[in-house]
JSON list of C-alpha atoms in Angstrom, two decimals:
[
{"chain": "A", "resi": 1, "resn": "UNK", "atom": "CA", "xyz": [17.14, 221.76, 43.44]},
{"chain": "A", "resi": 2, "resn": "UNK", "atom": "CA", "xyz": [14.65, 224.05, 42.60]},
{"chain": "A", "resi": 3, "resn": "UNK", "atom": "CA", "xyz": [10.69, 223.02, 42.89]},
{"chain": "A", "resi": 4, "resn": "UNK", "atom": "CA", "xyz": [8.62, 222.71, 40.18]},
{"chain": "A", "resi": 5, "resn": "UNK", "atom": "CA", "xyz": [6.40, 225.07, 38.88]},
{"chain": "A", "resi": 6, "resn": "UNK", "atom": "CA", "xyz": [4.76, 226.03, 34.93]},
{"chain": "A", "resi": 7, "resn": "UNK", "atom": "CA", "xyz": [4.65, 229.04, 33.03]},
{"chain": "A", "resi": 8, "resn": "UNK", "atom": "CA", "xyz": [1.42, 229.84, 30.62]},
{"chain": "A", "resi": 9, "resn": "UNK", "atom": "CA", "xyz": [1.71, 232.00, 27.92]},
{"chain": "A", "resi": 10, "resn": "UNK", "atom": "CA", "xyz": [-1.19, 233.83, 25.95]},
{"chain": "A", "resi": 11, "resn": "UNK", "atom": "CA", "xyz": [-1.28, 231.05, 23.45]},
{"chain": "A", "resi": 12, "resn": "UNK", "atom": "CA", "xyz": [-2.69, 228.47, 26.25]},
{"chain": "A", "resi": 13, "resn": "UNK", "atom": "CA", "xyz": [-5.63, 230.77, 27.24]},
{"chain": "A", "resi": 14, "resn": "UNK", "atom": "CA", "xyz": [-9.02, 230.36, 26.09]},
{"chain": "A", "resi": 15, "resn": "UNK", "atom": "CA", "xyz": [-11.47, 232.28, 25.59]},
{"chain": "A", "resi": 16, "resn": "UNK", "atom": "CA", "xyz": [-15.54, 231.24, 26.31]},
{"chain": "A", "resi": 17, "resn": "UNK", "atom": "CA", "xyz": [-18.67, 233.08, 26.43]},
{"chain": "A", "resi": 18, "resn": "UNK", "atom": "CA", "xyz": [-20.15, 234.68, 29.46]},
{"chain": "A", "resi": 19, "resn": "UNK", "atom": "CA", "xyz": [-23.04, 232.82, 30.78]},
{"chain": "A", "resi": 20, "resn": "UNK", "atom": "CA", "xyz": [-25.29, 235.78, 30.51]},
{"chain": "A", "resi": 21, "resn": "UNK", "atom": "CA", "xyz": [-24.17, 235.84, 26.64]},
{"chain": "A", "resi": 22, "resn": "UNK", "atom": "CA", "xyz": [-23.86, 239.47, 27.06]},
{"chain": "A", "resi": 23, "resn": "UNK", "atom": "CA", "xyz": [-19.43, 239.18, 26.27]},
{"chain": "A", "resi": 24, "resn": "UNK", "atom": "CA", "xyz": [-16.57, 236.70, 26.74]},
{"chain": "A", "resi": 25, "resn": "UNK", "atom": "CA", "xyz": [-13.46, 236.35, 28.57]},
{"chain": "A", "resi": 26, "resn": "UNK", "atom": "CA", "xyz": [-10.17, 235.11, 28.46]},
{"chain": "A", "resi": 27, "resn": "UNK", "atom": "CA", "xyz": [-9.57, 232.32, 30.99]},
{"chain": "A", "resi": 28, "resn": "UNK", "atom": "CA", "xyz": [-5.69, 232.31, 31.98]},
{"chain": "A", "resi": 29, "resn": "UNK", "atom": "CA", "xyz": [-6.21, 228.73, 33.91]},
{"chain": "A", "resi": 30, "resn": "UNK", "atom": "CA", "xyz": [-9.12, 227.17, 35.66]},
{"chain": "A", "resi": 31, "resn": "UNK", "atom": "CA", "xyz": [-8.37, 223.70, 38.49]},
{"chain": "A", "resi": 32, "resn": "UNK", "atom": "CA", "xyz": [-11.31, 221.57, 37.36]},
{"chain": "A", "resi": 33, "resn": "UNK", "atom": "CA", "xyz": [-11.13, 218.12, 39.46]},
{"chain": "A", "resi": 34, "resn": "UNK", "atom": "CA", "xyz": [-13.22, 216.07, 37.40]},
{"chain": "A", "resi": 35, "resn": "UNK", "atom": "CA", "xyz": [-13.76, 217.18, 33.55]},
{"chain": "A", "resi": 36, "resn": "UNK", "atom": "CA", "xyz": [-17.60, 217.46, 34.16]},
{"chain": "A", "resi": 37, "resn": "UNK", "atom": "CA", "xyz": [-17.70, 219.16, 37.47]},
{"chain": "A", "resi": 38, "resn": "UNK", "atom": "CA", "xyz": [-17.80, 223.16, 38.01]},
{"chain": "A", "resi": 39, "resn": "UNK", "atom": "CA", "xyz": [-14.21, 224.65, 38.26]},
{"chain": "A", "resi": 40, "resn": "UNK", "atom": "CA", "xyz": [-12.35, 224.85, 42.08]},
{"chain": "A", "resi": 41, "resn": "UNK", "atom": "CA", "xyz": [-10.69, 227.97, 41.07]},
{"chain": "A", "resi": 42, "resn": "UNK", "atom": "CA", "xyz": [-10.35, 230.21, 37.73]},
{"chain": "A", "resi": 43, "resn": "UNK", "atom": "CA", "xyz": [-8.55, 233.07, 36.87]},
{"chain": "A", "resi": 44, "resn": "UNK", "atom": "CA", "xyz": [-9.71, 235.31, 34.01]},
{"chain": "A", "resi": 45, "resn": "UNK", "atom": "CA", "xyz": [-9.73, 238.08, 31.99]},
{"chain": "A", "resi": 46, "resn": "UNK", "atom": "CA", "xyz": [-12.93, 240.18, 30.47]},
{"chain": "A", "resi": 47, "resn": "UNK", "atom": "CA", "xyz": [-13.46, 242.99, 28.03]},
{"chain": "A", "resi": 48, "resn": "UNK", "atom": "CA", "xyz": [-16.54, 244.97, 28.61]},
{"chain": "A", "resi": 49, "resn": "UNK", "atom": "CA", "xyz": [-17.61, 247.54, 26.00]},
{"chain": "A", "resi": 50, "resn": "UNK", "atom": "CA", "xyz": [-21.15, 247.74, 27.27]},
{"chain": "A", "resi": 51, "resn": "UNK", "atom": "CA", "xyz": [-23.14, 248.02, 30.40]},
{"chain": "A", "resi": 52, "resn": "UNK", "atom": "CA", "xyz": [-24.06, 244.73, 31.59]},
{"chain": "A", "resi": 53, "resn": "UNK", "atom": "CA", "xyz": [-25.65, 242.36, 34.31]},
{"chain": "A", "resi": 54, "resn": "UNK", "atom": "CA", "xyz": [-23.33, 239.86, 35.70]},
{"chain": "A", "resi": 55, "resn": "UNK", "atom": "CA", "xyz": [-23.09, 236.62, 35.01]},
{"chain": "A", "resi": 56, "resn": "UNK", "atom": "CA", "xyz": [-24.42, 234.34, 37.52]},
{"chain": "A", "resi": 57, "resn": "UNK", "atom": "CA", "xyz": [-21.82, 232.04, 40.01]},
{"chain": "A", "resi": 58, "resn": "UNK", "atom": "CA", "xyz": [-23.53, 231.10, 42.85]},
{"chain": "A", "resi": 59, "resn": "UNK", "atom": "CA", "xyz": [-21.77, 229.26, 45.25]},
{"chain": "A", "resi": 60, "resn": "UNK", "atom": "CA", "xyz": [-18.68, 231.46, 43.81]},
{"chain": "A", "resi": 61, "resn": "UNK", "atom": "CA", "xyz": [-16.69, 233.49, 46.01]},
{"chain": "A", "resi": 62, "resn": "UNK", "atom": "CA", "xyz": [-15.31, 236.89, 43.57]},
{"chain": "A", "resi": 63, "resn": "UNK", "atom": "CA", "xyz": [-12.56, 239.47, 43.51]},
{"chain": "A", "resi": 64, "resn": "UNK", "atom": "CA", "xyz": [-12.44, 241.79, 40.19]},
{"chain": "A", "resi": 65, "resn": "UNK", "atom": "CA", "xyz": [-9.79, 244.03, 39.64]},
{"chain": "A", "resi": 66, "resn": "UNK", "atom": "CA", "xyz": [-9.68, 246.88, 37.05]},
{"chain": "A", "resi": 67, "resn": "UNK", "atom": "CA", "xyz": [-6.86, 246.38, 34.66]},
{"chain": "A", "resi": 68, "resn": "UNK", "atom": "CA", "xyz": [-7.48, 249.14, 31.87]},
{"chain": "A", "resi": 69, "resn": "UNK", "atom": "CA", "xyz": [-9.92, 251.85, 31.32]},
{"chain": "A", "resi": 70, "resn": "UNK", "atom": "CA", "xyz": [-11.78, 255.01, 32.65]},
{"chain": "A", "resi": 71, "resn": "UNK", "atom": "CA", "xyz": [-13.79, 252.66, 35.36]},
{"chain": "A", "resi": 72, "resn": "UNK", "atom": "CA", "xyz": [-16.71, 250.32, 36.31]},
{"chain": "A", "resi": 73, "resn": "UNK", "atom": "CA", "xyz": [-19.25, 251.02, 39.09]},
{"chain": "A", "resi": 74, "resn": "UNK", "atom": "CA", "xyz": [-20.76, 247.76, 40.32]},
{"chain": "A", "resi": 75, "resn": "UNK", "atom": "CA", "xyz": [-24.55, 248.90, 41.34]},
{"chain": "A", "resi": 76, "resn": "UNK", "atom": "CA", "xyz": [-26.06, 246.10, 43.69]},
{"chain": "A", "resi": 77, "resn": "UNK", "atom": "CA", "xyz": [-30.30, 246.27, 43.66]},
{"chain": "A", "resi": 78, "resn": "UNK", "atom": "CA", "xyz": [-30.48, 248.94, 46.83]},
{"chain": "A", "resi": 79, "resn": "UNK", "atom": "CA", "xyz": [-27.76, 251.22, 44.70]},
{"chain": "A", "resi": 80, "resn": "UNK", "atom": "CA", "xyz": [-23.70, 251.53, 44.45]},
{"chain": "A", "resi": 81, "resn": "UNK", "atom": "CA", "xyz": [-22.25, 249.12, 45.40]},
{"chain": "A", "resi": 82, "resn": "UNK", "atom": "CA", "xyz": [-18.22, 250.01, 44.18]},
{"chain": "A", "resi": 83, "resn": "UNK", "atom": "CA", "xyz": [-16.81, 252.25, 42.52]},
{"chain": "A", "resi": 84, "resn": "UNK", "atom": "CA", "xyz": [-13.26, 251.71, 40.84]},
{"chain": "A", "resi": 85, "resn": "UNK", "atom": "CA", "xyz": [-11.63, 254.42, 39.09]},
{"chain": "A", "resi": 86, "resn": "UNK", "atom": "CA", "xyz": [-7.85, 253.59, 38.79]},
{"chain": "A", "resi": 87, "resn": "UNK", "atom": "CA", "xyz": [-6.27, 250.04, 37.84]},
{"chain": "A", "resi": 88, "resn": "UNK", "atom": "CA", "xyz": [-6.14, 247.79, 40.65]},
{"chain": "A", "resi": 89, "resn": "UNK", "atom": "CA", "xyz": [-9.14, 249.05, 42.51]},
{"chain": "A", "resi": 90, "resn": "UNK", "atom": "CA", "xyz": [-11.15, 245.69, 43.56]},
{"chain": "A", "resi": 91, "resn": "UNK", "atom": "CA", "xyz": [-13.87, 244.71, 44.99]},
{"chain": "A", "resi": 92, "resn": "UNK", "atom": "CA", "xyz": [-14.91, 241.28, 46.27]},
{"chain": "A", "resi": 93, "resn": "UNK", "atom": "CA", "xyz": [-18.41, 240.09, 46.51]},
{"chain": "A", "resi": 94, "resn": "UNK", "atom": "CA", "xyz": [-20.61, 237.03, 46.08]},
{"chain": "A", "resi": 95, "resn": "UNK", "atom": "CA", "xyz": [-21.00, 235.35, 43.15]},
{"chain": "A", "resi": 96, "resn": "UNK", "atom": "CA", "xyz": [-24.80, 235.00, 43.44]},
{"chain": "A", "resi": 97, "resn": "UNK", "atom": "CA", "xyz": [-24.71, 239.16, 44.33]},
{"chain": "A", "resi": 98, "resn": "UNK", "atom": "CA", "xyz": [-26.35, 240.62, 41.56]},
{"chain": "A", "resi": 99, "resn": "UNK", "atom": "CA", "xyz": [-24.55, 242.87, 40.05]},
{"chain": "A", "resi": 100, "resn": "UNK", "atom": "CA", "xyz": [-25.00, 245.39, 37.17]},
{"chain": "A", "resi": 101, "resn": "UNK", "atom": "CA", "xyz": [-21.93, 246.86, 36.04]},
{"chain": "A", "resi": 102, "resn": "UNK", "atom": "CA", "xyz": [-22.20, 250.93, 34.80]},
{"chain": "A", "resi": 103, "resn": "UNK", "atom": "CA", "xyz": [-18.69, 251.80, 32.56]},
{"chain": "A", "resi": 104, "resn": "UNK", "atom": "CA", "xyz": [-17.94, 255.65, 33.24]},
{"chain": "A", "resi": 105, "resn": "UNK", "atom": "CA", "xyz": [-16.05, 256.08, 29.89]},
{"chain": "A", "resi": 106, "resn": "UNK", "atom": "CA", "xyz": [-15.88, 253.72, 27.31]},
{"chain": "A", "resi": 107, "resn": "UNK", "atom": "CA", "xyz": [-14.52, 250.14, 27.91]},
{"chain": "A", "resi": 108, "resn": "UNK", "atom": "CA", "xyz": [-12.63, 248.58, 30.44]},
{"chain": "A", "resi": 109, "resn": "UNK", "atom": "CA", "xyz": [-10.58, 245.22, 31.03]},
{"chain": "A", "resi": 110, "resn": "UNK", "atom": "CA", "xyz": [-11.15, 243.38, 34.33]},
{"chain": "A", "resi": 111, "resn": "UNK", "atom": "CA", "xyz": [-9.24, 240.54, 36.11]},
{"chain": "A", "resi": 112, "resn": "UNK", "atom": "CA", "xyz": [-11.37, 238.20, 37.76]},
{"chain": "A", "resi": 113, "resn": "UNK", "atom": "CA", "xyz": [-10.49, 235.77, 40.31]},
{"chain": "A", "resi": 114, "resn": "UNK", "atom": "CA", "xyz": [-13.83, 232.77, 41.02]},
{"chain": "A", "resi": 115, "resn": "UNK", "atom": "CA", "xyz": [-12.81, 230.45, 44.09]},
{"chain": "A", "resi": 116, "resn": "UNK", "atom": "CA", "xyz": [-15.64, 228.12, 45.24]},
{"chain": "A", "resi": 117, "resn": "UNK", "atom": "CA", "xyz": [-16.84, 228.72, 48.11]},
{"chain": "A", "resi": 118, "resn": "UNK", "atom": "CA", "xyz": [-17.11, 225.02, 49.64]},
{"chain": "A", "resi": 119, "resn": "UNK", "atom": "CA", "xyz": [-13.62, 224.20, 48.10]},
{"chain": "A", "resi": 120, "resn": "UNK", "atom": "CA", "xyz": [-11.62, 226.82, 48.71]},
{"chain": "A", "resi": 121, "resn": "UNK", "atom": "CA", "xyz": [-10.54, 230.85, 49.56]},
{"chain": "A", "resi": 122, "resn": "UNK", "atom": "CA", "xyz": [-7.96, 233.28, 47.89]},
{"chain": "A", "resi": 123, "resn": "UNK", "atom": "CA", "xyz": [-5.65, 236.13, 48.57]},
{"chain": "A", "resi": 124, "resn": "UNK", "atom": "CA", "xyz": [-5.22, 238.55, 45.83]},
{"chain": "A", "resi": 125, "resn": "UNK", "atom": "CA", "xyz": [-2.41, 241.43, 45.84]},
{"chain": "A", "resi": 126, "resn": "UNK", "atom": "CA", "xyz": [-1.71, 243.86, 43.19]},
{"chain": "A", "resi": 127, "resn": "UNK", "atom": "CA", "xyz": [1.32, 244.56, 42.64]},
{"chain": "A", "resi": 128, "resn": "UNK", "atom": "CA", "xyz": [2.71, 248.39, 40.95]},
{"chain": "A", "resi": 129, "resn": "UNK", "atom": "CA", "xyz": [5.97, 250.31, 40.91]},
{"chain": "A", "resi": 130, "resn": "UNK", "atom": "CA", "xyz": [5.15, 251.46, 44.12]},
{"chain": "A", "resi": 131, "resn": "UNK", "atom": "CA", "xyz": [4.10, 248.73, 45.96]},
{"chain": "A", "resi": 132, "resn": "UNK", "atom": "CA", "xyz": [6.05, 246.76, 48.70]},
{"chain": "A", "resi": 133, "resn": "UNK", "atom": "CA", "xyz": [8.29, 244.06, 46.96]},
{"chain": "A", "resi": 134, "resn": "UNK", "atom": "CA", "xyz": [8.27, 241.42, 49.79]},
{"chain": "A", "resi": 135, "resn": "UNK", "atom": "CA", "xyz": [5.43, 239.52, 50.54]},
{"chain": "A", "resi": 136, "resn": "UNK", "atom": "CA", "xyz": [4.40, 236.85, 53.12]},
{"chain": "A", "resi": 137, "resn": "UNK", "atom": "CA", "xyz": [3.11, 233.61, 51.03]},
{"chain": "A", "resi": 138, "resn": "UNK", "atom": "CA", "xyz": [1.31, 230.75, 52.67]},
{"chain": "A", "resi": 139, "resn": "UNK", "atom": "CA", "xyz": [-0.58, 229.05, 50.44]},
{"chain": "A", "resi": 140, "resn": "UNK", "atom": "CA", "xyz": [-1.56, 225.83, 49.12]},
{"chain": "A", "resi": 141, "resn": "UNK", "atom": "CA", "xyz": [-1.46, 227.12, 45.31]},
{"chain": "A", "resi": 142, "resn": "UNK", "atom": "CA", "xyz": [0.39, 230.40, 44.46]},
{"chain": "A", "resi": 143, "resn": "UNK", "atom": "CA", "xyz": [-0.05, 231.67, 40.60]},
{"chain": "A", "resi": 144, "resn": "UNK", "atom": "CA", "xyz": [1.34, 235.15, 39.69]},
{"chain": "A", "resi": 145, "resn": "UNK", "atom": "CA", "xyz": [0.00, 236.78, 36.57]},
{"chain": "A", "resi": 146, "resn": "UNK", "atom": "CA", "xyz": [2.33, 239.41, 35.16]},
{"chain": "A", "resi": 147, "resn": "UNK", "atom": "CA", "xyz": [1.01, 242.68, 33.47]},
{"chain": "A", "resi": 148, "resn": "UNK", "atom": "CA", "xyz": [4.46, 243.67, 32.92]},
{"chain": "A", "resi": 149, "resn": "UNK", "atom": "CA", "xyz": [8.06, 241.47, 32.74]},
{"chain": "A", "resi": 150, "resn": "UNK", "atom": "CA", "xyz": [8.73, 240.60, 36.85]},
{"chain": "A", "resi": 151, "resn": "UNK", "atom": "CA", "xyz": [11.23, 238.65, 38.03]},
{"chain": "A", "resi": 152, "resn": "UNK", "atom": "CA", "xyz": [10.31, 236.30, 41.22]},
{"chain": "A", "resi": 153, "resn": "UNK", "atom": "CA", "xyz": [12.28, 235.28, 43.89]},
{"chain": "A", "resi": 154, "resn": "UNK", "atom": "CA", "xyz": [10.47, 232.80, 47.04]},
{"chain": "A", "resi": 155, "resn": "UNK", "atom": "CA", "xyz": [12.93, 232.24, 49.52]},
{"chain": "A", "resi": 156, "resn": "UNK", "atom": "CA", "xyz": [16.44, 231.54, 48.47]},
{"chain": "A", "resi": 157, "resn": "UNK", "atom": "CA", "xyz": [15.18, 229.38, 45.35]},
{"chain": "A", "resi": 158, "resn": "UNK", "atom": "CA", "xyz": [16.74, 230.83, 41.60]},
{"chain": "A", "resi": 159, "resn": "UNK", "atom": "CA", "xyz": [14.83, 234.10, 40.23]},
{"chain": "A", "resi": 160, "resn": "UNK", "atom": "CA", "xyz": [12.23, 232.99, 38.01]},
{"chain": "A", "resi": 161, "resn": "UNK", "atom": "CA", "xyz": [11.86, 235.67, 35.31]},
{"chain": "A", "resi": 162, "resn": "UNK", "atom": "CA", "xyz": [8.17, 235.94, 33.79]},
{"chain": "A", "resi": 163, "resn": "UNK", "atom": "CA", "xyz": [7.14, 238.39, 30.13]},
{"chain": "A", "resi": 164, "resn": "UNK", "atom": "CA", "xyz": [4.44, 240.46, 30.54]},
{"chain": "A", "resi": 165, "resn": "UNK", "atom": "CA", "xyz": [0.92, 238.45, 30.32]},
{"chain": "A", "resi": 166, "resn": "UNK", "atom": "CA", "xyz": [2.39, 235.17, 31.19]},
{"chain": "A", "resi": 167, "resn": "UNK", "atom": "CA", "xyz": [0.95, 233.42, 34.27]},
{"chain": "A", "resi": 168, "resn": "UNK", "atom": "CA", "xyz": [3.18, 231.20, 36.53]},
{"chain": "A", "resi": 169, "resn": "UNK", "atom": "CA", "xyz": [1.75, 228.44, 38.91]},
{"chain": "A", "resi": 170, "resn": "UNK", "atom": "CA", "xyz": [3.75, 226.55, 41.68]},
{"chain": "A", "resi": 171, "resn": "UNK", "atom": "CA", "xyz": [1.64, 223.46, 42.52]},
{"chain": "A", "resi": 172, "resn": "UNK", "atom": "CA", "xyz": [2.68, 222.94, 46.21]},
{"chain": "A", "resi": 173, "resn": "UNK", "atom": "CA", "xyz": [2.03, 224.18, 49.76]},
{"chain": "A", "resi": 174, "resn": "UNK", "atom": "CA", "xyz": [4.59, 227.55, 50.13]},
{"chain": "A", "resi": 175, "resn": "UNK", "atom": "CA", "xyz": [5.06, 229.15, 53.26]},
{"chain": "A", "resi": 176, "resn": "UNK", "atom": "CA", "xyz": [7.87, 231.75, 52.53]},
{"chain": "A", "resi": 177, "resn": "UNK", "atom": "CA", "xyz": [8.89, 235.49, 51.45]},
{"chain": "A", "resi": 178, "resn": "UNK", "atom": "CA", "xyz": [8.24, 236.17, 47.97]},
{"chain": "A", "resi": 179, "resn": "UNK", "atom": "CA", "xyz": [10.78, 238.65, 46.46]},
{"chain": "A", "resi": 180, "resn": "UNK", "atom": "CA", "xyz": [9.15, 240.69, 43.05]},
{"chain": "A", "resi": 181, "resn": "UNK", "atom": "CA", "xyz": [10.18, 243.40, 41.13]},
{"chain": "A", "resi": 182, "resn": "UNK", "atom": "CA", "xyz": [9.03, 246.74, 41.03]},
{"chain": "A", "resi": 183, "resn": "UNK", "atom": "CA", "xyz": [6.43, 246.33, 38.15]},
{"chain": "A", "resi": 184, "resn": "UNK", "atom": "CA", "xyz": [3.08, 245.40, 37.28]},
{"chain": "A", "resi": 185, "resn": "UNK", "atom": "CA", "xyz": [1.94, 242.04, 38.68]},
{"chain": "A", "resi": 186, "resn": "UNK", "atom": "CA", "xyz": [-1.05, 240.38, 40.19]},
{"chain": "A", "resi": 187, "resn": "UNK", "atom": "CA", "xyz": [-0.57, 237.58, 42.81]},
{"chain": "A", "resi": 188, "resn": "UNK", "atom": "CA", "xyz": [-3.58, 234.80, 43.98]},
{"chain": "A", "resi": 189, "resn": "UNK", "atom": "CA", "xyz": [-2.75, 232.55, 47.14]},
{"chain": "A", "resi": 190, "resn": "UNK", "atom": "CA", "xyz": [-4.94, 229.54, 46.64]},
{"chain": "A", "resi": 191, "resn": "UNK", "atom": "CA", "xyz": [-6.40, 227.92, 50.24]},
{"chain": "A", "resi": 192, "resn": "UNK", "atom": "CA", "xyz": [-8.07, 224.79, 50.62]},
{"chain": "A", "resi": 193, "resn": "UNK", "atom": "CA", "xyz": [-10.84, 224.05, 52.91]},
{"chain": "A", "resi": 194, "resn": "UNK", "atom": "CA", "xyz": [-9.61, 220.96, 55.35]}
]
C-alpha cells in the first residue's frame, strides 16, 4: 500500500506582501504549528522587477535559487556577496544577513526556501536534464516542487507523476532512493531539530 502524501496545485498558493513592502511572493506551502506563531518552514516564490533590500527573517535560515531571468547579485554591507547568473544558481545565507539585491537585466523569479533556525534545517537540490536522477533521501519532510512535468519514484512505491508548478509533500520520515525524471524539478529535505 502506498504511503500517503498531497499534491498542491497553483490554485492553493497564496500570495502576501513582502515585509519590506517593496514586492510580494507566492507562497507554495508554509508548516505553521500554531496559527499565531512564525512559520517552521515555507517555500516560496518572488518576482522582482526592481532593486531591493531584503526583507528581514531573523532567526531564519535561507536558500534562494534563481528560477528565470538575466540574474541577481546579492551585495552584503562589505560588497558582493553572490552572484547568480544561470537558473539554479543559489546561495544560502542568514536571514538577518542584510542583503540588497542588484538585477543585471531586467526581472527575475526566485525560489526561496525559510527553515527556522531553532526548529529545523533543509536540503535543497535542483534538479535539470542533466542532473543525476537518483538521489539519497533522509528526511523527516520531503516536498518536490516541479518546474516542469516529473515523474517520482522513492523506493519501490508506484511512480507518482506531478504537472509542471505543482508541489508534492510526503508527511513522514523517508530514508530511501528517490528515482526522478530527467526534467526540471526542485527538491527540499525537511530536518527536525531533536
Amino acid at each position: 500500500m502506498m504511503k500517503p502524501f498531497k499534491i498542491y496545485s497553483p490554485q492553493s498558493f497564496q500570495t502576501l506582501p513582502w515585509r519590506n513592502g517593496l514586492g510580494s511572493t507566492v507562497e507554495l506551502l508554509a508548516e505553521t504549528p500554531n496559527k499565531n506563531e512564525a512559520f517552521s518552514w515555507r517555500l516560496s516564490i518572488a518576482s522582482v522587477a526592481n532593486d531591493s533590500p531584503f526583507s528581514d527573517f531573523s532567526g531564519y535560515d535561507r536558500t534562494l535559487l534563481l528560477l528565470e531571468g538575466s540574474g541577481i547579485t546579492l551585495n552584503k554591507p562589505n560588497g558582493i556577496f553572490k552572484v547568480l547568473n544561470s537558473s539554479f544558481d543559489y546561495a544560502n545565507f542568514k536571514g538577518e544577513d542584510l542583503i540588497d539585491a542588484t538585477l543585471h537585466n531586467g526581472p527575475i523569479k526566485d525560489f526561496n526556501i525559510m527553515t527556522l533556525r531553532s526548529i529545523c534545517t533543509s536540503s535543497v537540490t535542483a534538479i535539470d536534464e542533466t542532473s543525476e536522477s537518483l538521489l539519497n533521501i533522509n528526511a523527516d519532510k520531503l516536498l518536490v516542487y516541479s518546474i516542469k512535468p516529473v515523474n517520482i519514484q522513492i523506493g519501490l512505491e508506484a511512480s507518482i507523476s506531478l504537472e509542471a508548478n505543482h508541489l508534492l509533500q510526503f508527511n513522514y520520515y523517508i530514508n530511501n532512493t528517490m528515482i526522478l525524471d530527467k526534467t526540471q524539478a526542485i527538491v527540499i529535505q525537511i530536518n527536525y531539530k531533536k
